XYZ file of C-alpha atoms in Angstrom:
606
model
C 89.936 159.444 152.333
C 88.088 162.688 152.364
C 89.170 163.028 156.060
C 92.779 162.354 155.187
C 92.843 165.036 152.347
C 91.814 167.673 154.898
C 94.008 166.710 157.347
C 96.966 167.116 154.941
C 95.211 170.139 153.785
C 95.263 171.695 157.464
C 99.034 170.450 158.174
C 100.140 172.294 154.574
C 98.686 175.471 156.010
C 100.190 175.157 158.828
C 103.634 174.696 157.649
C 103.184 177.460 155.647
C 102.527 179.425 158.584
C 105.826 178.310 159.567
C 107.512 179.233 156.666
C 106.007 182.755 156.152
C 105.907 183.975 159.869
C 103.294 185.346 161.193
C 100.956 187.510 158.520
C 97.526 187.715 158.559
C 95.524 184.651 156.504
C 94.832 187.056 153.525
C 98.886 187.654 153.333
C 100.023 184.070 153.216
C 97.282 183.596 150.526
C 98.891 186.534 148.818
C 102.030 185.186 149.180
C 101.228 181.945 147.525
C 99.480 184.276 144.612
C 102.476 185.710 143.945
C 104.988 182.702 143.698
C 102.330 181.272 141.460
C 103.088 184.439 139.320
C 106.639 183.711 139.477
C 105.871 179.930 138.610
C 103.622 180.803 135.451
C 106.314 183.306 134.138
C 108.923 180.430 134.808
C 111.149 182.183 137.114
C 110.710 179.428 139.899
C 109.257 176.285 140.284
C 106.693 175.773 143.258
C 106.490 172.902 145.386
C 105.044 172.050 149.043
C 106.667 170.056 151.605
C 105.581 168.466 155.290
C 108.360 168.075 157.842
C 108.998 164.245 158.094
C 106.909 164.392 161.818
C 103.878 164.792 159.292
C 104.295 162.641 157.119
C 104.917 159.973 159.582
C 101.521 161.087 161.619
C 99.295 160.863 158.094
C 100.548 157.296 157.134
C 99.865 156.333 160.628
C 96.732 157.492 160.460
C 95.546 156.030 157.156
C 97.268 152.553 158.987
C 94.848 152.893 161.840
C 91.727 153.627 159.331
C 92.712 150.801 156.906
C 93.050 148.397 160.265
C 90.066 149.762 162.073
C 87.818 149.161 158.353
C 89.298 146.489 156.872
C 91.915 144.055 158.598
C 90.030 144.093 161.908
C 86.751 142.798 160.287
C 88.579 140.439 158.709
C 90.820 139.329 161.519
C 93.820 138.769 159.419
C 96.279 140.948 161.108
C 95.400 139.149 164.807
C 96.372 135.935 162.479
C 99.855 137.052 161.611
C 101.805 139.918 163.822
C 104.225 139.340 160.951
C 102.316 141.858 158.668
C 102.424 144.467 160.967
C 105.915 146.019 159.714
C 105.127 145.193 156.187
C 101.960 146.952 155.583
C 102.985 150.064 157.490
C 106.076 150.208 154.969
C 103.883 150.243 151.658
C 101.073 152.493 153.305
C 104.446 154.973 154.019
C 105.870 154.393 150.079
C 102.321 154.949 148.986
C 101.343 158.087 151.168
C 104.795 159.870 149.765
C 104.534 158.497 146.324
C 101.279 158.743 145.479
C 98.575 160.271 147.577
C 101.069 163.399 148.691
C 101.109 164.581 145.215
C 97.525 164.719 144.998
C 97.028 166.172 148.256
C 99.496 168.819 147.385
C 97.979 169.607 144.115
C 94.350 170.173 146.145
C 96.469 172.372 148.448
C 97.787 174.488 145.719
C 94.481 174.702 144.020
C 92.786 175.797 147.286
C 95.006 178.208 148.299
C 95.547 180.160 144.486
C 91.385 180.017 144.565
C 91.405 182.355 148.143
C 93.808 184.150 146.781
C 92.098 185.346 143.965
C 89.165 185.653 145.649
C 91.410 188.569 148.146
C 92.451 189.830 144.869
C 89.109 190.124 143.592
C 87.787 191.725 147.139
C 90.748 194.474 146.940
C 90.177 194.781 143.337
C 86.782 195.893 143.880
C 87.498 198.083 147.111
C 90.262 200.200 145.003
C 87.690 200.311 142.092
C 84.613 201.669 144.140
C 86.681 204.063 145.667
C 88.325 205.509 142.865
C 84.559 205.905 140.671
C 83.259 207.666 143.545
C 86.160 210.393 143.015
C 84.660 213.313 143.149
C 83.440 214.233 139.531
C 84.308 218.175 138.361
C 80.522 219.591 137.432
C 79.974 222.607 134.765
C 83.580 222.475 134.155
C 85.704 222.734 130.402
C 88.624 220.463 130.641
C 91.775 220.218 128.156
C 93.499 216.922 128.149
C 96.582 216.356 127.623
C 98.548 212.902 126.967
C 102.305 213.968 127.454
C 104.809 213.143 125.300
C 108.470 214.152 123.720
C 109.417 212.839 120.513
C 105.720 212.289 119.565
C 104.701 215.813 120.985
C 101.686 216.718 123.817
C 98.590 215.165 122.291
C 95.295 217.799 123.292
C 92.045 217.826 123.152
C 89.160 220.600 124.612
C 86.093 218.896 125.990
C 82.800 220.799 126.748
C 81.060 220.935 130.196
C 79.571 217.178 128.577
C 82.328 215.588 127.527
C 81.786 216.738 123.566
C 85.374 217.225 121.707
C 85.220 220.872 120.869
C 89.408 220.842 119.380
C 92.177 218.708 119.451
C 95.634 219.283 118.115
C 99.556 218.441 119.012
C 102.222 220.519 120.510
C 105.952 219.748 121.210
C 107.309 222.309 124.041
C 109.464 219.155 125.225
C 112.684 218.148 123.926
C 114.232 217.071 121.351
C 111.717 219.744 119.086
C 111.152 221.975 122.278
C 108.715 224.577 120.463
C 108.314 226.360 123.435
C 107.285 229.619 121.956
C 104.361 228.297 119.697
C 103.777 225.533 122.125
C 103.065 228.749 124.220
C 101.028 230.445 122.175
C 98.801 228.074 120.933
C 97.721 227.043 124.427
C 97.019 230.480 125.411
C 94.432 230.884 122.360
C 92.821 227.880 122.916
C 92.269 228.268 126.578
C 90.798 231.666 126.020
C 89.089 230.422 123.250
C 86.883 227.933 125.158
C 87.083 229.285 128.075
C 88.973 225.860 129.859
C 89.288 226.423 133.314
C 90.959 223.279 134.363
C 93.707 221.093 132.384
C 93.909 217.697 132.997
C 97.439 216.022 132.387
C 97.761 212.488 132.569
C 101.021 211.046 134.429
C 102.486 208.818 131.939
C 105.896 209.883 130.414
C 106.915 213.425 130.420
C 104.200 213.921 132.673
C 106.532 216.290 135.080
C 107.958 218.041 131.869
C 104.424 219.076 130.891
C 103.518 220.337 134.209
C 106.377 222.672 134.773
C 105.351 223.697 131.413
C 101.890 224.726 132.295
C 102.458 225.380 135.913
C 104.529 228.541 133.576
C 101.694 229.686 131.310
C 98.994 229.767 134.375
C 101.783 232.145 136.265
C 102.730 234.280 133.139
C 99.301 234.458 131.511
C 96.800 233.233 133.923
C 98.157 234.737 137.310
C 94.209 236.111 137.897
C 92.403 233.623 136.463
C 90.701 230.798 138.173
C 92.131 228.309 136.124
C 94.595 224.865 137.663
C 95.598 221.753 136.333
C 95.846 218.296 137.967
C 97.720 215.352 137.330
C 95.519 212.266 136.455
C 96.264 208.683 136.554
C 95.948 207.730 132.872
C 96.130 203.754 133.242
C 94.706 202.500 130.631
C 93.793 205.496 128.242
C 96.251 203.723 125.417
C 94.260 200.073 125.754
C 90.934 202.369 125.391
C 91.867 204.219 122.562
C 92.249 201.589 120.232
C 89.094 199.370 121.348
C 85.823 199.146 119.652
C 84.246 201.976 122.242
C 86.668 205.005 121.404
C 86.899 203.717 118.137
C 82.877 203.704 117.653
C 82.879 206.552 119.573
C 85.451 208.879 117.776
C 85.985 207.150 114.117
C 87.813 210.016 112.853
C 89.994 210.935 115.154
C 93.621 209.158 115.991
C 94.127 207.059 119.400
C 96.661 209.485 120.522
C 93.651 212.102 120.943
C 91.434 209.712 122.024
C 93.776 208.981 124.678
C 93.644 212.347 125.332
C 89.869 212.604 125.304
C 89.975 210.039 128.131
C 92.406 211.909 130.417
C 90.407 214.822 130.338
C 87.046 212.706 131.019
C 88.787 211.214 134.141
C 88.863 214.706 135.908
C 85.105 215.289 134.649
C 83.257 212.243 136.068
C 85.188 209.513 136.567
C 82.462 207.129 137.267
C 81.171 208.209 133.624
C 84.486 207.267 132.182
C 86.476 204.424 134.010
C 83.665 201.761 133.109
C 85.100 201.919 129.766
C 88.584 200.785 130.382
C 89.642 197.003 130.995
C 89.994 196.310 134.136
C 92.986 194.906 134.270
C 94.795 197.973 132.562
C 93.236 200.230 135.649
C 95.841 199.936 137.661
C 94.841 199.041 140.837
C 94.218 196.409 143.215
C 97.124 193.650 143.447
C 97.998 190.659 140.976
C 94.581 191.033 138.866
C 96.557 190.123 135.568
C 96.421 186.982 137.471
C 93.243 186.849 138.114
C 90.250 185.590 135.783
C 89.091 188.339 133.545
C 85.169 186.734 134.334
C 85.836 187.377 137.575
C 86.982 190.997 137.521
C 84.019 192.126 134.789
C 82.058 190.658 137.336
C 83.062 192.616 140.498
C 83.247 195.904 137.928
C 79.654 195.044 137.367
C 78.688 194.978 140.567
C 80.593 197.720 141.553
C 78.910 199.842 139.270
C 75.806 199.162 139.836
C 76.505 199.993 143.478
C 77.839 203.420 142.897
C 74.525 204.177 140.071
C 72.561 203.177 142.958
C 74.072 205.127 145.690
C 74.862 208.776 143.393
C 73.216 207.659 140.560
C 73.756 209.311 137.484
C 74.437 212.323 136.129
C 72.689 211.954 132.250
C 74.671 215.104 131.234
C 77.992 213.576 131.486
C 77.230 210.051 131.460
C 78.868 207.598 129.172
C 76.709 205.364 126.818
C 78.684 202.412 128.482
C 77.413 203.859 131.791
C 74.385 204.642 130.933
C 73.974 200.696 129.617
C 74.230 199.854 133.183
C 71.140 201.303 134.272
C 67.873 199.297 134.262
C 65.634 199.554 131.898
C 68.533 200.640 128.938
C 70.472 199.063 126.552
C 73.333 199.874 124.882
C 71.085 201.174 121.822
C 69.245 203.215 123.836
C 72.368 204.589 126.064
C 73.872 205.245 122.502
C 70.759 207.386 121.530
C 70.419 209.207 124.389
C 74.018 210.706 124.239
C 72.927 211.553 120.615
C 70.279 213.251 121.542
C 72.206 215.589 124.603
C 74.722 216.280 121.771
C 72.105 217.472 119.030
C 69.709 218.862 121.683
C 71.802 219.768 124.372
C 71.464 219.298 127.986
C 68.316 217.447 129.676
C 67.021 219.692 131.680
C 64.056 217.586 133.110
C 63.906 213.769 133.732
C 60.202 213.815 131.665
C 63.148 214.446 128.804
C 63.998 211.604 128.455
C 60.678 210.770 126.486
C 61.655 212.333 123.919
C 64.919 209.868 122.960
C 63.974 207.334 120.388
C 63.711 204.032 122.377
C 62.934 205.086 125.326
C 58.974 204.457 125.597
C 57.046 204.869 128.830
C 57.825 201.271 129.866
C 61.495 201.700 129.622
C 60.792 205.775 131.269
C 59.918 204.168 134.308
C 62.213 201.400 134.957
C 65.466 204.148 134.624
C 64.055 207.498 136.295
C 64.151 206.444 139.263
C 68.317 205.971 138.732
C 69.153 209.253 136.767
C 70.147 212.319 138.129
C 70.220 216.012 136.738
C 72.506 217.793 139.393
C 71.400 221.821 137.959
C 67.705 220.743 136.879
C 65.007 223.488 137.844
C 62.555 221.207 139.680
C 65.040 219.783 142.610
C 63.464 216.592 142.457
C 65.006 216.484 139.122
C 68.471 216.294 141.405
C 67.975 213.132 143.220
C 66.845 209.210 142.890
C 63.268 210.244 143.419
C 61.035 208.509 140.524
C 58.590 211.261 138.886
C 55.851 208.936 139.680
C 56.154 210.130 143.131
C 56.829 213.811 142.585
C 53.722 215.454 143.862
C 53.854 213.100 147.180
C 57.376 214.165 147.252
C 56.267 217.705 147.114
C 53.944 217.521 149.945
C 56.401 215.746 152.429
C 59.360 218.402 151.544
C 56.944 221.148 152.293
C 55.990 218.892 155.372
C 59.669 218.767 156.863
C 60.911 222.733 155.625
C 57.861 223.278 158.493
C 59.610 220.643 160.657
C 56.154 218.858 161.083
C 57.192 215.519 162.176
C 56.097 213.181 159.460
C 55.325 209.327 160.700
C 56.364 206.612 157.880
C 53.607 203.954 158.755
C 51.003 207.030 158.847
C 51.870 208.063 155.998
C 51.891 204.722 154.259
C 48.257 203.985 155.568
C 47.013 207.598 154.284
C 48.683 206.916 150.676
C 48.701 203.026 150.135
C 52.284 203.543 149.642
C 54.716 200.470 150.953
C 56.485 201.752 154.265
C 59.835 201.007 152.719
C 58.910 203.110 149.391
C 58.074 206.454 151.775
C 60.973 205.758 153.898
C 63.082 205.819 150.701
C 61.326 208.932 149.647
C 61.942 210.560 152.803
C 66.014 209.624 152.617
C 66.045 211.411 149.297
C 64.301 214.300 150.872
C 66.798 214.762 153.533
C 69.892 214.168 151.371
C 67.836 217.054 149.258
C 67.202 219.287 152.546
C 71.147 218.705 153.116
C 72.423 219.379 149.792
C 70.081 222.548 149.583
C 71.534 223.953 153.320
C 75.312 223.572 151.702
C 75.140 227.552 151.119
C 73.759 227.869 154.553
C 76.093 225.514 156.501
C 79.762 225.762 155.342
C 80.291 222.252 156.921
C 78.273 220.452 154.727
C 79.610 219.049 151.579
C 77.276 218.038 148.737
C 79.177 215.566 147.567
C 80.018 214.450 151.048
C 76.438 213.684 151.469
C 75.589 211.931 148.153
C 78.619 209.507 149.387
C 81.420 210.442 146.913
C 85.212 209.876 148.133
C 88.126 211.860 147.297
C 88.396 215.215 145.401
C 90.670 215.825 142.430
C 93.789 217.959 143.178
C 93.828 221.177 141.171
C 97.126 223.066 141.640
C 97.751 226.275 140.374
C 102.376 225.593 140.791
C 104.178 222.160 140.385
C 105.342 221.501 144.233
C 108.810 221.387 144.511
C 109.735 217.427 144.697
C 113.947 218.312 143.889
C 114.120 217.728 147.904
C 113.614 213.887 148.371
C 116.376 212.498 150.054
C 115.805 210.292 153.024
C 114.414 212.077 155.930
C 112.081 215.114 153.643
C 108.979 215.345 154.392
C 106.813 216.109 151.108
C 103.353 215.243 150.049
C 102.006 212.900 147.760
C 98.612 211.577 146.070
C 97.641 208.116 147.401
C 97.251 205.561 144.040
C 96.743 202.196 144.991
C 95.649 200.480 148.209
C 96.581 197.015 149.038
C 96.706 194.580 152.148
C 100.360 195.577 152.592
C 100.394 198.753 152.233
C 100.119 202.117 149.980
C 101.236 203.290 147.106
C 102.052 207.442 147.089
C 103.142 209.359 143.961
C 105.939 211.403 144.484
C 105.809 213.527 141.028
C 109.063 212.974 139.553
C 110.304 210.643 141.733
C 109.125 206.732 141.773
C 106.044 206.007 143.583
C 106.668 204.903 147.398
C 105.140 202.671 149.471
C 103.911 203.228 153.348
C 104.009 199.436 154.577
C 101.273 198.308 156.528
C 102.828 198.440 159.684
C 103.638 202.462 159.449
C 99.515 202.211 158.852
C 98.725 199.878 162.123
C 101.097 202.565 164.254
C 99.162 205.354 163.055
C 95.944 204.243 163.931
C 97.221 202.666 167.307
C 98.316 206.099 168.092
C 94.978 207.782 167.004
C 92.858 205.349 168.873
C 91.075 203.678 165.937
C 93.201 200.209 167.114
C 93.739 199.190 170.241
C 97.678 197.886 169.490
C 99.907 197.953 166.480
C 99.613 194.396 166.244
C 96.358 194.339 165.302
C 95.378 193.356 162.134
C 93.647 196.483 159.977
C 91.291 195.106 157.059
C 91.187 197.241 153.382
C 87.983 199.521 154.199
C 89.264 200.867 157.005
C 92.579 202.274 155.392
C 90.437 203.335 151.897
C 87.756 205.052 154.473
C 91.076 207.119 155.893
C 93.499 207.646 152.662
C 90.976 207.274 149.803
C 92.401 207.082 146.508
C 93.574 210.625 144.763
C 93.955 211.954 148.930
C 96.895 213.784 149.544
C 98.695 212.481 152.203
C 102.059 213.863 153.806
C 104.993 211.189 154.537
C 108.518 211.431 155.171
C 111.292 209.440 152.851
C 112.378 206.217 155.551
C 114.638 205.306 152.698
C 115.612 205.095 149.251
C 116.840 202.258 146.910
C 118.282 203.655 144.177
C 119.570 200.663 142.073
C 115.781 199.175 142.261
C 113.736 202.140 141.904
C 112.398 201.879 145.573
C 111.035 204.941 148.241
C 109.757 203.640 151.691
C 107.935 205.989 153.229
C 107.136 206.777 157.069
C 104.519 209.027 158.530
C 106.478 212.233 159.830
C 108.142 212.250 162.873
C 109.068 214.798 165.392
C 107.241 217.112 163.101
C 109.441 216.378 160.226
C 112.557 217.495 161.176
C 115.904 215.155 161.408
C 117.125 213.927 163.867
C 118.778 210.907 162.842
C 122.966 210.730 162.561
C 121.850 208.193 159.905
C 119.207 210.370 158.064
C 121.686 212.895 158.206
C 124.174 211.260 156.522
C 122.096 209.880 153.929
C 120.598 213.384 153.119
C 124.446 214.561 152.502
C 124.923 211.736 150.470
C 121.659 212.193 148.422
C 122.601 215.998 147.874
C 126.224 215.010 146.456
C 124.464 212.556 144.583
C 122.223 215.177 142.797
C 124.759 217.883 142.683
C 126.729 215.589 140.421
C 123.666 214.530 138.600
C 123.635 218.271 137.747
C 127.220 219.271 137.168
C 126.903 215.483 134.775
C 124.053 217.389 133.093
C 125.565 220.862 132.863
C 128.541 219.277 131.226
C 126.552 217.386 128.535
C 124.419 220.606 127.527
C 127.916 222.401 127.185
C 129.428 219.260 124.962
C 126.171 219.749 122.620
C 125.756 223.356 122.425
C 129.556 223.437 121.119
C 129.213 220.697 119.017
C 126.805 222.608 117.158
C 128.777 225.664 117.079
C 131.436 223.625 115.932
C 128.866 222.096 112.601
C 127.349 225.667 112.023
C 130.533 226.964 111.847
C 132.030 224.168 109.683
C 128.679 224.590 107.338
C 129.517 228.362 107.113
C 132.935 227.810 105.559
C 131.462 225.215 103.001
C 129.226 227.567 101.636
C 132.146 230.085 101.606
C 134.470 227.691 99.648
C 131.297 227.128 97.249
């Protein structure tokens, strides 16, 4: 029977081929993930059917198995041709009746388990490449959650991540306090010397910026201060769980919300461990997906980026810090106690000092703990301090450009081969990272393996021009198997479909033909999350909220009778969104002529 279950199994997925077209494996499996959704949330029930050529071919097969194993043994079909017609019609009644349903249920079952599993494996490729954004060192940051009839909520963080002020401001409608909004932001910034402002991009998000894009350029013209917009998915779940709450007990979840905004655009991996992971936002159809199996891949995500960058103990999170081995979350919790009574570590050997952390647990986490502006360099990289003074010897060794010999240099120390090689990686990275100044091509935090930088703008680009046809640019915030997802400011995010991807690279010579499938890595490895990327508007959906984007053609200009058109009709479309607008500001500023004028005659009559 186990032969006959995969047989059906194999003749489902084939019909499904048929019904889908042709899409890569991982898209039919998607496919199925999200009817499922639509089955769970009772918007459609699922079913799977064969064509009646399948059916026919499994009962004829079980037919031939039961006669080969049973009725020829017992000759009783040779006996009596009569039974021929009979017995085929029951297997037939029984195969549809009975053993379909069960078949189709495995099917199901099979196919929503690979699906999740895709989910999962895109879950964890978004996730690794958004921790390894590139964190914003020695930096003061002033988050801000935007907001209207609640007001701006703001908070000042220190180059660690301590809260040094928080407060609320309304510069957007309905209270619009420009003036003090103004005023107060302008003292604080000076105050604490911020020099970037984070602002996350929930609602009012554009509102705010314009706001702030105006005090840098009236107050700030010649200082080297920016702001950026950050993705802020899931600062409102955090600020009310037992973290921020344990964390910050007397301050409100609005600031806390704040607080995390701002820590995004300081060290992200420090921060984005905190949140759950299915408020982060990205991947595809994780609220579907077992929460095991997401805390899972987080785990192992993490660990991955701690062991490639390691981390910075300055900045770190205690939940971050808990992932290292060797600490707990007692120990992670002391350790950020100490940095804020003590200030910053300035040497691993520091450590020692934190309640907890004897010389057993010393040498199980040194080795993963990083102090990016510590005076001995060593300090800077993986390197355990157990190793420092061989360390010492074979930097000295390759400044001279001696050429050093792992498996001599294992015999002469009784060192593993695989420890000194490991030494000597760190080394180089080192020898990089301290040739940055030298080398203007080098990066240091291309070599240490981080992904995208932060954008820090100085002006709010002007996004009023999307009509079908612009070109404009956008910051890339979700990767998936079908395509990604580009903010737009203002507008909705759009999506560049997989196949705009596949012509891209066909044209650049990383794929041989359009048609060729492209996995996930390979589009994260060229439009990282927080990249900015420049697309043109293919087309716009209004009534559903939708922007397909292209990548520019004919260097962005129109050419199109069609894109034409549809750029005329986008522009009337605005200017009556405005002259709509104009009109309503007009009704209300009379109205309230019309009620202070009426209140000054009541107090005349009185």
């Amino acid at each position: 029977m186990n032969q006959l279950f995969y047989t059906e199994e194999k003749l489902a997925q084939v019909h499904l081929k048929e019904l889908l077209g042709e899409h890569s494996i991982y898209q039919e499996f998607l496919h199925i993930q999200y009817l499922q959704f639509k089955e769970t949330a009772k918007l459609l029930k699922l079913s799977l059917s064969l064509p009646p050529q399948s059916t026919s071919y499994c009962s004829n097969q079980i037919y031939n198995l039961i006669y080969q194993t049973v009725f020829q043994s017992e000759k009783i079909l040779n006996k009596d041709k009569k039974l021929h017609p009979l017995i085929q019609s029951a297997l037939t009644v029984s195969f549809e009746n009975h053993l379909t349903k069960a078949v189709h249920s495995d099917v199901k079952k099979y196919l929503k388990e690979v699906a999740h599993e895709e989910s999962v494996r895109v879950f964890a490729l978004n996730l690794r490449n958004r921790l390894l954004t590139r964190p914003l060192e020695r930096s003061r940051v002033l988050g801000i959650d935007p907001g209207f009839k609640n007001g701006c909520k703001c908070c000042c963080l220190s180059e660690t991540g301590s809260v040094l002020d928080s407060f609320v401001i309304y510069p957007l409608p309905p209270k619009s306090e420009i003036a003090f909004a103004t005023s107060k932001l302008v003292e604080i910034i000076n105050k604490y010397s911020i020099s970037v402002i984070s602002i996350g991009n929930g609602c009012g998000c554009q509102e705010t910026a314009k706001f702030i894009s105006n005090i840098i350029k009236n107050s700030f013209q010649n200082h080297n201060i920016g702001f950026s917009i950050v993705d802020e998915a899931g600062s409102s779940v955090y600020s009310v769980s037992k973290f921020a709450i344990e964390e910050f007990p007397n301050l409100e979840d609005t600031i806390r919300s704040a607080i995390s905004i701002a820590r995004r655009l300081q060290d992200p991996l420090a921060e984005l461990v905190k949140i759950d992971v299915k408020s982060l936002g990205v991947g595809m159809y994780q609220h579907s997906v077992s929460s095991k199996s997401l805390s899972s891949a987080l785990e192992e995500v993490v660990e991955d980026c701690v062991n490639q960058v390691g981390v910075n103990i300055n900045t770190s999170s205690a939940i971050l810090l808990s992932f290292i081995s060797g600490l707990n979350s007692s120990t992670a919790k002391s350790i950020v106690e100490y940095r804020e009574k003590h200030g910053l570590f300035k040497s691993k050997f520091d450590l020692k000092n934190v309640k907890g952390v004897g010389e057993a647990r010393f040498q199980q986490c040194a080795g993963f703990i990083r102090i990016p502006d510590a005076k001995n360099i060593l300090d800077r990289t993986h390197c355990h301090p157990e190793y420092y003074d061989i360390a010492n010897n074979l930097f000295d060794l390759m400044s001279k450009k001696v050429e050093i010999k792992p498996i001599e240099i294992s015999k002469m120390l009784n060192l593993e081969i695989q420890k000194v090689e490991s030494i000597l990686a760190e080394l180089r990275i080192l020898k990089q990272v301290s040739n940055v100044g030298e080398n203007g091509n080098l990066d240091k935090f291309d070599i240490l393996g981080y992904k995208s930088s932060p954008v820090i703008m100085k002006t709010l680009p002007d996004q009023k021009s999307i009509f079908t046809g612009s070109v404009v640019q956008g910051i890339v915030q979700n990767v998936t198997t079908f395509g990604l997802f580009v903010a737009l400011g203002d507008a909705p995010n759009g999506l560049l479909h997989i196949s705009q991807i596949r012509t891209e690279f066909a044209k650049t010579g990383k794929i041989s033909s359009p048609s060729v499938q492209v996995d996930l890595p390979a589009i994260l490895e060229s439009f990282p999350i927080g990249s900015v990327i420049t697309v043109q508007i293919g087309g716009i959906e209004k009534e559903k909220g939708r922007i397909s984007l292209i990548f520019p053609i004919n260097d962005g200009k129109i050419v199109s009778p069609v894109l034409e058109n549809q750029k005329k009709d986008d522009e009337e479309t605005e200017t009556k969104r405005k002259r709509k607008y104009d009109e309503h500001e007009r009704d209300e500023e009379n109205k309230k002529k019309h009620y202070k004028k009426r209140d000054g005659n009541d107090d005349d009559d009185d």
